[in-house]
XYZ file of C-alpha atoms in Angstrom:
661
model
C 175.125 51.445 20.061
C 176.595 49.286 17.258
C 174.475 46.182 17.865
C 172.830 46.430 14.430
C 176.223 46.468 12.703
C 177.340 43.440 14.736
C 174.254 41.410 13.708
C 174.680 42.358 10.053
C 178.365 41.375 10.258
C 177.492 37.933 11.648
C 174.941 37.288 8.915
C 177.393 38.468 6.243
C 180.109 36.175 7.623
C 177.732 33.194 7.510
C 176.738 34.030 3.913
C 180.414 34.321 2.959
C 181.178 30.887 4.405
C 178.222 29.391 2.490
C 179.382 30.808 -0.846
C 183.124 30.053 -0.310
C 183.026 26.418 -1.695
C 181.744 27.723 -5.032
C 184.648 30.176 -5.367
C 187.246 27.560 -4.419
C 185.873 24.882 -6.815
C 185.732 27.401 -9.673
C 189.401 28.332 -9.211
C 190.718 24.742 -9.208
C 190.454 24.137 -13.029
C 192.349 27.344 -13.810
C 195.031 26.514 -11.274
C 195.471 23.075 -12.795
C 195.687 24.575 -16.306
C 198.021 27.324 -15.051
C 196.116 29.896 -17.048
C 196.493 33.298 -15.398
C 193.866 35.096 -17.537
C 191.211 32.525 -16.680
C 192.121 32.695 -13.009
C 191.949 36.504 -13.065
C 188.576 36.361 -14.788
C 187.290 33.918 -12.179
C 188.623 36.123 -9.366
C 186.914 39.151 -10.937
C 183.645 37.214 -11.139
C 184.057 36.131 -7.515
C 184.534 39.742 -6.495
C 181.421 40.738 -8.386
C 179.494 37.854 -6.862
C 180.747 38.812 -3.386
C 179.733 42.457 -3.852
C 176.307 41.399 -5.081
C 175.958 39.022 -2.127
C 176.993 41.724 0.315
C 174.453 44.141 -1.121
C 171.783 41.479 -0.874
C 172.622 40.805 2.759
C 172.749 44.509 3.607
C 169.267 45.119 2.167
C 167.642 41.885 3.311
C 168.988 40.852 6.717
C 166.268 42.820 8.533
C 163.459 41.043 6.650
C 165.257 37.701 7.126
C 165.236 38.185 10.888
C 161.536 39.119 10.845
C 160.709 36.018 8.768
C 162.792 33.463 10.696
C 162.760 34.813 14.268
C 159.131 35.268 15.413
C 160.281 36.601 18.804
C 161.302 39.876 17.140
C 157.629 40.646 16.265
C 158.494 42.124 12.845
C 160.352 45.000 14.547
C 163.867 44.412 13.262
C 163.773 47.773 11.468
C 164.196 49.459 14.855
C 167.719 48.060 15.013
C 168.689 50.491 12.233
C 166.527 53.535 12.841
C 165.298 54.382 16.356
C 164.880 58.144 16.693
C 162.156 58.449 19.322
C 162.513 57.483 23.005
C 159.818 54.803 22.570
C 161.650 53.332 19.593
C 164.914 53.289 21.546
C 163.201 51.410 24.389
C 161.788 48.849 21.950
C 165.235 48.533 20.419
C 166.720 47.626 23.803
C 164.077 44.921 24.187
C 164.892 43.541 20.745
C 168.594 43.429 21.538
C 167.870 41.455 24.705
C 165.805 38.929 22.741
C 168.451 38.634 20.034
C 171.136 37.950 22.622
C 169.108 34.952 23.829
C 167.796 33.656 20.493
C 170.320 34.506 17.786
C 173.184 32.044 18.235
C 175.602 30.782 15.567
C 173.394 27.841 14.626
C 170.353 30.063 14.103
C 172.386 32.471 11.953
C 173.567 29.605 9.711
C 169.974 28.365 9.392
C 168.753 31.833 8.376
C 171.475 32.194 5.754
C 170.799 28.660 4.445
C 167.149 29.606 3.755
C 167.922 32.817 1.901
C 171.356 32.294 0.303
C 172.071 29.400 -2.036
C 175.498 27.943 -2.743
C 175.414 29.191 -6.366
C 176.453 25.877 -7.891
C 174.535 26.736 -11.056
C 177.293 29.221 -11.895
C 179.962 26.527 -11.642
C 178.860 24.456 -14.666
C 179.489 27.171 -17.339
C 182.920 27.895 -15.925
C 183.840 24.228 -15.890
C 182.666 23.895 -19.519
C 184.666 26.963 -20.472
C 187.775 25.542 -18.778
C 187.300 22.263 -20.682
C 187.130 24.145 -23.982
C 190.319 26.023 -23.121
C 192.063 22.836 -22.203
C 190.852 21.207 -25.440
C 192.078 24.038 -27.582
C 195.550 24.438 -26.240
C 196.406 27.045 -28.834
C 194.144 29.552 -27.167
C 196.553 29.688 -24.252
C 199.159 31.640 -26.239
C 196.557 34.043 -27.657
C 195.123 34.716 -24.237
C 198.601 35.279 -22.795
C 199.438 37.793 -25.555
C 196.195 39.690 -25.186
C 196.497 40.003 -21.413
C 199.098 42.863 -21.366
C 197.145 44.825 -23.994
C 193.931 44.491 -21.971
C 195.655 45.254 -18.677
C 196.863 48.677 -19.881
C 193.422 50.250 -20.488
C 192.096 48.509 -17.384
C 194.865 50.062 -15.318
C 194.178 53.406 -16.930
C 190.481 53.130 -16.159
C 191.205 52.106 -12.574
C 192.914 55.434 -11.763
C 190.947 57.019 -8.915
C 191.436 60.715 -8.149
C 192.998 61.395 -4.756
C 192.117 64.639 -3.014
C 194.420 66.466 -0.590
C 192.669 68.705 1.918
C 194.704 71.551 3.444
C 193.616 73.983 6.167
C 195.704 77.023 7.129
C 194.490 78.868 10.260
C 195.033 82.655 10.534
C 198.497 83.699 11.617
C 197.309 85.376 14.837
C 195.979 82.054 16.206
C 199.412 80.410 16.221
C 197.884 77.080 15.118
C 199.746 74.755 12.771
C 198.757 74.063 9.197
C 197.093 70.682 8.630
C 196.932 68.603 5.455
C 195.660 65.154 4.610
C 192.695 63.193 3.339
C 189.160 64.639 3.516
C 187.743 64.461 7.055
C 185.734 66.310 9.679
C 187.659 69.356 10.848
C 187.203 72.241 13.282
C 188.832 75.490 12.215
C 189.008 79.044 13.547
C 187.190 81.742 11.652
C 189.139 83.158 8.718
C 191.071 79.964 7.934
C 192.164 79.325 4.347
C 191.018 75.970 2.925
C 192.619 74.384 -0.152
C 191.601 71.305 -2.155
C 194.194 69.834 -4.543
C 194.320 66.668 -6.631
C 197.260 64.416 -5.858
C 196.974 62.841 -9.341
C 195.630 65.448 -11.795
C 195.838 62.898 -14.613
C 192.720 61.253 -13.152
C 190.625 64.160 -14.432
C 188.928 67.165 -12.810
C 186.695 66.771 -9.754
C 183.703 68.831 -8.631
C 183.133 69.745 -4.964
C 179.613 70.684 -3.863
C 179.347 73.112 -0.940
C 176.362 73.186 1.410
C 175.418 76.751 0.412
C 174.856 75.698 -3.207
C 178.236 76.687 -4.638
C 180.505 74.304 -6.547
C 184.292 74.243 -6.801
C 186.266 72.711 -9.680
C 189.495 70.932 -8.731
C 191.844 69.940 -11.578
C 195.247 71.171 -12.542
C 194.655 74.129 -10.219
C 193.664 73.872 -6.574
C 190.390 75.241 -5.245
C 190.510 77.729 -2.357
C 187.956 79.006 0.139
C 187.999 81.328 3.154
C 186.079 79.796 6.085
C 183.646 82.394 7.430
C 180.863 80.071 8.615
C 180.303 76.385 9.288
C 179.525 74.322 6.187
C 179.921 70.867 4.683
C 181.179 69.803 1.271
C 180.490 66.685 -0.786
C 182.883 64.734 -2.949
C 182.263 61.336 -4.560
C 179.021 60.931 -2.590
C 180.537 61.553 0.887
C 179.912 64.638 3.030
C 182.591 66.266 5.186
C 181.786 68.968 7.752
C 183.876 72.066 8.407
C 183.056 73.461 11.851
C 184.084 77.119 12.003
C 184.660 78.559 15.485
C 184.289 82.360 15.705
C 186.927 84.300 17.570
C 185.658 84.981 21.101
C 186.162 88.374 22.763
C 188.297 88.596 25.907
C 186.701 87.745 29.248
C 187.352 90.019 32.224
C 186.812 88.755 35.772
C 187.233 91.088 38.753
C 187.695 89.080 41.946
C 188.445 92.017 44.260
C 186.493 93.979 45.292
C 183.620 91.502 45.550
C 180.891 94.168 45.275
C 180.188 96.774 42.643
C 180.212 99.474 45.330
C 182.732 98.731 48.074
C 182.335 100.831 51.210
C 185.713 101.131 52.891
C 185.991 101.487 56.628
C 186.696 105.007 57.896
C 190.045 103.882 59.337
C 191.061 101.846 56.253
C 194.597 102.327 54.958
C 194.623 99.964 51.958
C 192.330 98.790 49.153
C 192.749 95.514 47.221
C 192.227 95.000 43.488
C 192.509 91.659 41.668
C 191.432 90.711 38.158
C 191.919 88.141 35.390
C 191.772 88.681 31.617
C 191.419 85.617 29.353
C 191.235 85.161 25.589
C 191.095 82.113 23.346
C 194.359 83.016 21.572
C 196.163 86.029 23.029
C 195.498 89.263 24.911
C 197.178 92.084 23.034
C 196.519 94.891 25.510
C 194.835 95.259 28.904
C 194.583 98.480 30.898
C 193.127 99.573 34.222
C 191.351 102.951 34.162
C 191.045 104.848 37.449
C 188.926 107.939 38.145
C 189.128 109.782 41.474
C 186.097 111.897 42.429
C 186.567 114.538 45.130
C 184.135 117.134 46.424
C 180.361 117.385 46.603
C 177.512 119.160 44.919
C 178.677 121.237 41.986
C 182.263 121.392 43.238
C 183.288 117.883 42.166
C 186.703 117.332 40.627
C 187.591 114.211 38.641
C 191.120 112.908 38.077
C 191.702 110.166 35.489
C 194.657 107.805 35.208
C 195.474 104.680 33.187
C 197.601 101.721 34.250
C 198.745 98.923 31.868
C 198.297 95.374 33.096
C 201.514 93.416 32.504
C 201.558 90.226 30.429
C 202.221 86.792 31.907
C 204.001 83.697 30.601
C 200.784 82.541 28.994
C 199.713 85.088 26.324
C 196.099 83.985 26.710
C 195.836 84.932 30.401
C 196.765 88.014 32.366
C 196.448 87.820 36.144
C 196.969 90.978 38.160
C 196.507 91.775 41.831
C 197.682 94.627 44.006
C 197.119 95.890 47.526
C 196.917 99.656 47.076
C 197.553 102.122 49.826
C 195.114 104.990 49.925
C 198.051 107.346 49.547
C 198.973 105.703 46.233
C 195.421 106.094 45.041
C 195.303 109.655 46.343
C 192.091 109.020 48.277
C 191.015 111.152 51.218
C 187.927 110.849 53.443
C 184.833 111.592 51.368
C 186.449 110.571 48.030
C 185.282 107.886 45.614
C 187.456 105.845 43.266
C 185.879 104.429 40.090
C 187.780 101.875 38.029
C 187.167 99.520 35.112
C 189.276 97.209 32.935
C 189.565 97.384 29.158
C 191.066 94.519 27.126
C 191.855 94.010 23.417
C 192.661 90.661 21.774
C 194.902 89.945 18.774
C 192.222 88.975 16.237
C 192.276 90.223 12.654
C 189.399 92.465 13.726
C 190.297 93.095 17.371
C 187.599 92.806 20.005
C 187.550 95.526 22.660
C 185.826 94.585 25.911
C 185.217 96.755 28.950
C 184.259 95.501 32.400
C 181.583 97.087 34.613
C 182.649 100.076 36.688
C 183.510 99.325 40.311
C 183.454 101.933 43.068
C 185.637 102.270 46.146
C 184.050 104.702 48.587
C 185.879 106.161 51.598
C 183.256 107.763 53.875
C 183.856 111.186 55.336
C 183.954 111.580 59.127
C 180.629 112.466 60.707
C 180.234 116.103 61.696
C 178.068 117.487 64.453
C 174.967 119.264 63.269
C 175.081 122.976 63.881
C 172.123 125.151 64.588
C 170.653 126.362 61.358
C 169.227 129.788 60.823
C 166.743 130.989 58.255
C 169.647 131.858 55.958
C 171.281 128.417 56.139
C 169.162 126.698 53.450
C 170.356 129.270 50.941
C 173.948 128.144 51.482
C 173.436 124.379 51.622
C 173.989 122.579 48.330
C 171.337 119.974 47.327
C 172.413 116.386 48.005
C 171.809 113.647 45.438
C 169.008 111.261 46.327
C 169.083 107.539 45.654
C 166.414 105.939 43.483
C 163.808 103.481 44.753
C 165.314 100.732 42.590
C 168.737 101.251 44.187
C 167.162 101.112 47.656
C 165.620 97.737 46.750
C 168.979 96.467 45.461
C 170.737 97.536 48.667
C 168.054 95.896 50.817
C 168.275 92.626 48.868
C 172.068 92.706 49.195
C 171.781 93.228 52.949
C 169.362 90.299 53.277
C 171.661 88.086 51.173
C 174.705 89.053 53.250
C 172.818 88.255 56.443
C 172.098 84.749 55.110
C 175.407 83.883 53.451
C 177.958 85.612 55.687
C 178.311 86.183 59.378
C 178.140 89.914 59.990
C 177.787 91.393 63.426
C 174.670 93.103 64.667
C 176.303 96.529 64.676
C 177.072 96.371 60.953
C 173.543 95.125 60.162
C 172.081 98.021 62.171
C 174.368 100.544 60.475
C 173.521 99.395 56.947
C 169.799 99.093 57.671
C 169.635 102.591 59.160
C 171.595 103.985 56.194
C 169.077 102.487 53.762
C 166.232 103.814 55.953
C 167.747 107.300 55.776
C 167.875 107.067 51.964
C 164.260 105.869 51.917
C 163.237 108.787 54.126
C 164.937 111.316 51.841
C 163.214 109.830 48.816
C 159.863 109.850 50.645
C 160.262 113.542 51.497
C 161.176 114.372 47.914
C 157.963 112.783 46.600
C 155.989 114.172 49.534
C 156.567 117.744 48.407
C 154.253 117.098 45.451
C 151.381 116.702 47.936
C 152.157 119.896 49.789
C 153.069 118.805 53.308
C 154.400 115.486 54.537
C 151.959 115.513 57.459
C 149.032 115.038 55.076
C 149.908 111.339 54.963
C 148.458 110.801 58.407
C 145.531 113.249 58.449
C 142.942 110.732 57.302
C 142.428 112.349 53.901
C 141.500 109.015 52.357
C 138.443 108.770 54.567
C 136.816 112.002 53.401
C 137.881 112.142 49.760
C 134.524 110.940 48.531
C 132.442 112.652 51.243
C 131.711 116.054 49.709
C 128.077 116.217 50.784
C 127.043 118.223 53.869
C 123.634 118.167 55.562
C 121.746 121.453 55.139
C 121.464 123.580 58.272
C 118.011 125.021 59.028
C 116.826 123.884 55.612
C 119.306 126.121 53.809
C 121.944 124.830 51.373
C 125.573 125.514 52.180
C 126.642 126.655 48.726
C 130.289 127.147 49.709
C 130.785 123.585 50.968
C 128.562 122.065 48.279
C 130.107 123.601 45.209
C 133.262 125.288 46.471
C 136.794 123.933 46.857
C 139.065 124.657 49.798
C 142.446 126.133 48.911
C 143.820 126.421 52.416
C 144.925 122.751 52.468
C 148.457 122.034 51.296
C 147.450 119.038 49.189
C 144.635 120.878 47.414
C 147.071 123.617 46.428
C 148.831 121.276 43.999
C 147.942 121.063 40.318
C 147.589 117.245 40.064
C 144.304 115.445 39.486
C 142.783 113.221 42.141
C 143.811 109.945 40.418
C 147.467 110.985 40.381
C 147.270 112.012 44.034
C 145.897 108.633 45.071
C 148.746 106.798 43.324
C 151.256 109.189 44.901
C 149.743 108.689 48.368
C 149.989 104.912 47.883
C 153.689 105.250 47.032
C 154.368 107.441 50.062
C 152.560 105.109 52.449
C 154.593 102.165 51.107
C 157.821 104.167 51.516
C 156.880 104.973 55.089
C 156.211 101.284 55.850
C 159.564 100.332 54.348
C 161.347 103.003 56.364
C 159.711 101.788 59.595
C 160.810 98.191 58.877
C 164.354 99.306 58.150
C 164.453 101.374 61.330
C 163.340 98.236 63.196
C 166.319 96.298 61.665
C 164.038 93.937 59.701
C 165.189 94.475 56.094
C 163.437 91.364 54.802
C 160.065 92.804 55.889
C 160.883 96.078 54.120
C 161.202 94.473 50.679
C 157.445 94.111 50.081
C 156.558 97.802 50.677
C 159.646 98.890 48.726
C 158.478 96.909 45.688
C 154.977 98.345 46.145
C 156.393 101.868 46.130
C 158.411 101.145 42.983
C 155.298 99.794 41.252
C 153.365 102.966 42.127
C 156.187 105.181 40.805
C 156.285 103.232 37.533
C 152.502 103.534 37.277
C 152.789 107.314 37.583
C 155.432 107.411 34.853
C 153.412 105.146 32.556
C 150.246 107.174 33.087
C 152.134 110.295 32.089
C 153.361 108.591 28.901
C 149.860 107.419 27.968
C 148.452 110.900 28.484
C 151.067 112.499 26.261
C 150.552 109.816 23.617
C 146.796 110.452 23.506
C 147.234 114.221 23.315
C 149.864 114.165 20.572
C 147.815 114.449 17.350
C 149.382 116.299 14.439
C 147.134 116.714 11.383
C 148.731 116.343 7.952
C 150.048 119.598 6.447
C 147.872 121.440 3.953
C 149.319 121.886 0.484
C 148.649 125.496 -0.370
C 149.140 124.922 -4.097
C 146.211 122.443 -4.102
C 143.932 124.371 -1.760
C 140.680 125.681 -3.274
C 141.511 124.086 -6.653
C 139.225 121.051 -6.435
C 142.110 118.728 -7.363
C 142.438 115.896 -4.811
C 145.290 114.042 -6.531
C 148.192 113.773 -4.077
C 146.253 115.235 -1.170
C 146.638 113.365 2.138
C 143.483 112.000 3.714
C 142.590 112.360 7.376
C 141.153 108.854 7.400
C 143.527 106.145 8.488
C 143.873 103.205 6.128
C 143.381 99.729 7.520
C 146.532 97.845 8.381
C 147.714 95.427 5.716
C 149.695 92.300 6.468
C 153.361 92.678 5.654
C 154.759 90.143 3.226
C 156.922 88.371 5.839
C 156.998 85.196 3.709
C 158.120 85.825 0.102
C 155.964 84.443 -2.673
C 158.694 82.128 -4.108
C 159.111 80.547 -0.655
C 155.355 79.993 -0.279
C 155.269 78.318 -3.686
C 158.243 76.130 -2.732
C 156.701 75.040 0.588
C 153.462 74.196 -1.197
C 155.296 72.199 -3.882
C 157.296 70.253 -1.278
C 154.068 68.904 0.220
C 153.581 66.747 -2.902
C 155.674 64.776 -5.348
C 155.270 67.113 -8.312
C 157.921 69.311 -9.927
C 159.471 72.101 -7.879
C 159.558 75.772 -8.945
C 162.372 77.135 -11.047
C 165.471 78.288 -9.143
C 164.061 76.762 -5.964
C 167.524 75.885 -4.632
C 168.526 79.557 -4.631
C 165.330 80.485 -2.798
C 165.863 77.765 -0.201
C 169.551 78.577 0.345
C 168.873 82.312 0.753
C 166.050 81.671 3.240
C 168.063 79.173 5.298
C 171.145 81.406 5.397
C 169.062 84.403 6.505
C 166.712 82.805 9.051
C 168.525 79.801 10.585
C 171.345 81.261 12.672
C 172.314 78.117 14.579
C 175.109 76.226 12.808
C 173.701 72.740 13.415
C 170.210 73.678 12.212
C 171.537 75.486 9.146
C 173.758 72.540 8.146
C 170.881 70.086 8.615
C 168.638 72.257 6.409
C 171.346 72.490 3.741
C 171.739 68.692 3.787
C 167.993 68.414 3.171
C 168.266 70.853 0.247
C 171.069 68.792 -1.258
C 169.145 65.530 -0.826
C 165.998 66.947 -2.454
C 168.101 68.296 -5.326
C 169.440 64.746 -5.820
C 165.852 63.517 -6.303
C 165.049 62.156 -2.833
C 161.251 62.332 -2.490
C 161.139 61.153 1.120
C 163.470 64.040 2.063
C 160.932 66.675 1.029
C 158.999 66.755 4.356
C 162.252 67.389 6.243
C 163.167 70.313 3.982
C 159.638 71.684 4.254
C 159.891 71.561 8.047
C 163.213 73.425 8.039
C 161.832 76.132 5.763
C 158.804 76.562 8.013
C 161.102 76.709 11.053
C 162.647 79.868 9.616
C 159.321 81.698 9.963
C 159.785 83.294 13.377
C 156.435 85.104 13.619
C 153.765 85.375 10.963
C 151.843 88.671 11.123
C 148.174 88.535 12.053
C 146.175 91.638 11.163
C 142.692 91.973 12.659
C 140.526 94.185 10.449
C 136.970 95.318 10.876
C 134.455 94.022 8.356
C 132.843 96.974 6.532
C 129.094 96.959 6.955
C 126.741 99.653 5.674
C 123.895 100.724 7.989
C 120.969 101.592 5.713
C 117.312 102.055 6.661
C 116.564 98.705 5.006
C 119.154 96.795 7.052
C 118.013 98.512 10.247
C 114.380 97.553 9.594
C 115.474 94.007 8.742
C 117.436 93.628 11.988
C 114.506 94.997 14.015
C 112.159 92.497 12.345
C 114.477 89.614 13.250
C 114.699 90.755 16.862
C 110.937 90.740 17.145
């Protein structure tokens, strides 16, 4: 990963060794003369020469390798920048070649061709040392002037030191951190402070990624961290990663199903759950609701139970084996429960788990003979939906695959689902009159309304009449609706037969077909109501019969116009970024507002803000990157299809007819 830095380091070391004799020879005269100012001046020049040499090596070692090592095929630039997979593969090949070709001798030869020993600089310094030695009196003057020159130099060498302090919110329990500027991850709501360790160095300006600036001088600069950002100081960028407070997570491990059917002879019911939060769980409660009765005589009893805290404030584990007597459940009752948890954030998050059901079935009763008066006394039973029947069937199939359940339980659950499917089929069958019409062959004679005339006479009753003695014809639905309803009932019947045969996997296909038909009926009803719902605009009585049409609403619908989803300043900025010309006024504000509004991902937003900062610094090659980020914020551009107005006049009609001929 750091192979390019290693190669550059080797070349720099070889260049340093080549220039070292010059620096040593230049220091010898001043050491012999024992002149500290001259030695300091020579050391300063050596530092300048070393910095210049380092910059030269850093900018030229890639071209040196291309010029002196033909095996690299002028591809040394890939050692620095390889973003694409193909470039990374080529980079690996180059590294393999360099490992074989670039030894210490080759590196010295490359440096020898491009870096001279700099002996031309030695002659002036030797001449200057000879003059100093000749004029011995200059030694005292130089020694006296050295302290006076050192004072302003020391004053000018004062570099401001910045102290970065981050204080997390009190509810997190995290410690305060302080130190030099660095990458830092903080919780949301943390207080950030920048202070100068040596205010005498002068004020400093901090540039934030959202375009704001902070002045740090005698007073510290403060900021509340609400979103991830980066800040720049003395040319270096430092990222602040802000982590939002997460809501509590509730996991119910027992019961394992949303609806748990207890056995008729069950005496206990188990409940187990876990509540987790990133910092602390302030409160967690278990809410229980007992439902007893049937029909309209249902009674609900609510209760609330606090979940105790554990040694770890971030986790609460709770489990209990209830007896049915403690829950107050009797045969035929249902117990609904859910968990509610609240964390300790500054703005607390309240989370509620799904509702689980414990169902204790009632004992089966023998059917008694019903009289004609019995239906008046029987309360209507709730029917299950087709979607719930599909869910139960899929759960049964999954349990048959994943767990080992006996044949008796499979038969019991399959027959229970078949009974629910039969009830639902009979409920929809009443809209066709009688259930027996499903098997009377009505689909064969729906389109056969014609009858052969007897003795040459037309049977007017059968030709133009309509029979009302059939149960299905007595309904008020149109023929298209009846066909869809018949298709749903046939699919329900097929599903019920498969469930009765203890083949739930086969029943899934007709169940889905029945659900599709039911949804088609509902959608058709919506479309019909939508087409019929036309409300004309109200008539203004004060303008009626006056001849004044100002302010009157027109019955004609105006063509749709494209909404301005992309503001005009942003369009101008994107257009200007495609070239190298000047950018619009206040373009940074436009770009920052657009990025903050449209780019919700932290990494993308920070990358776009870096591009804005680079373009503001005058980087022309950074403009395409910023343009791409701005275009990425356009989620969906509106496309309006409008009809082209065309007048149909007698002339145009005659012209079109002449062309067709």
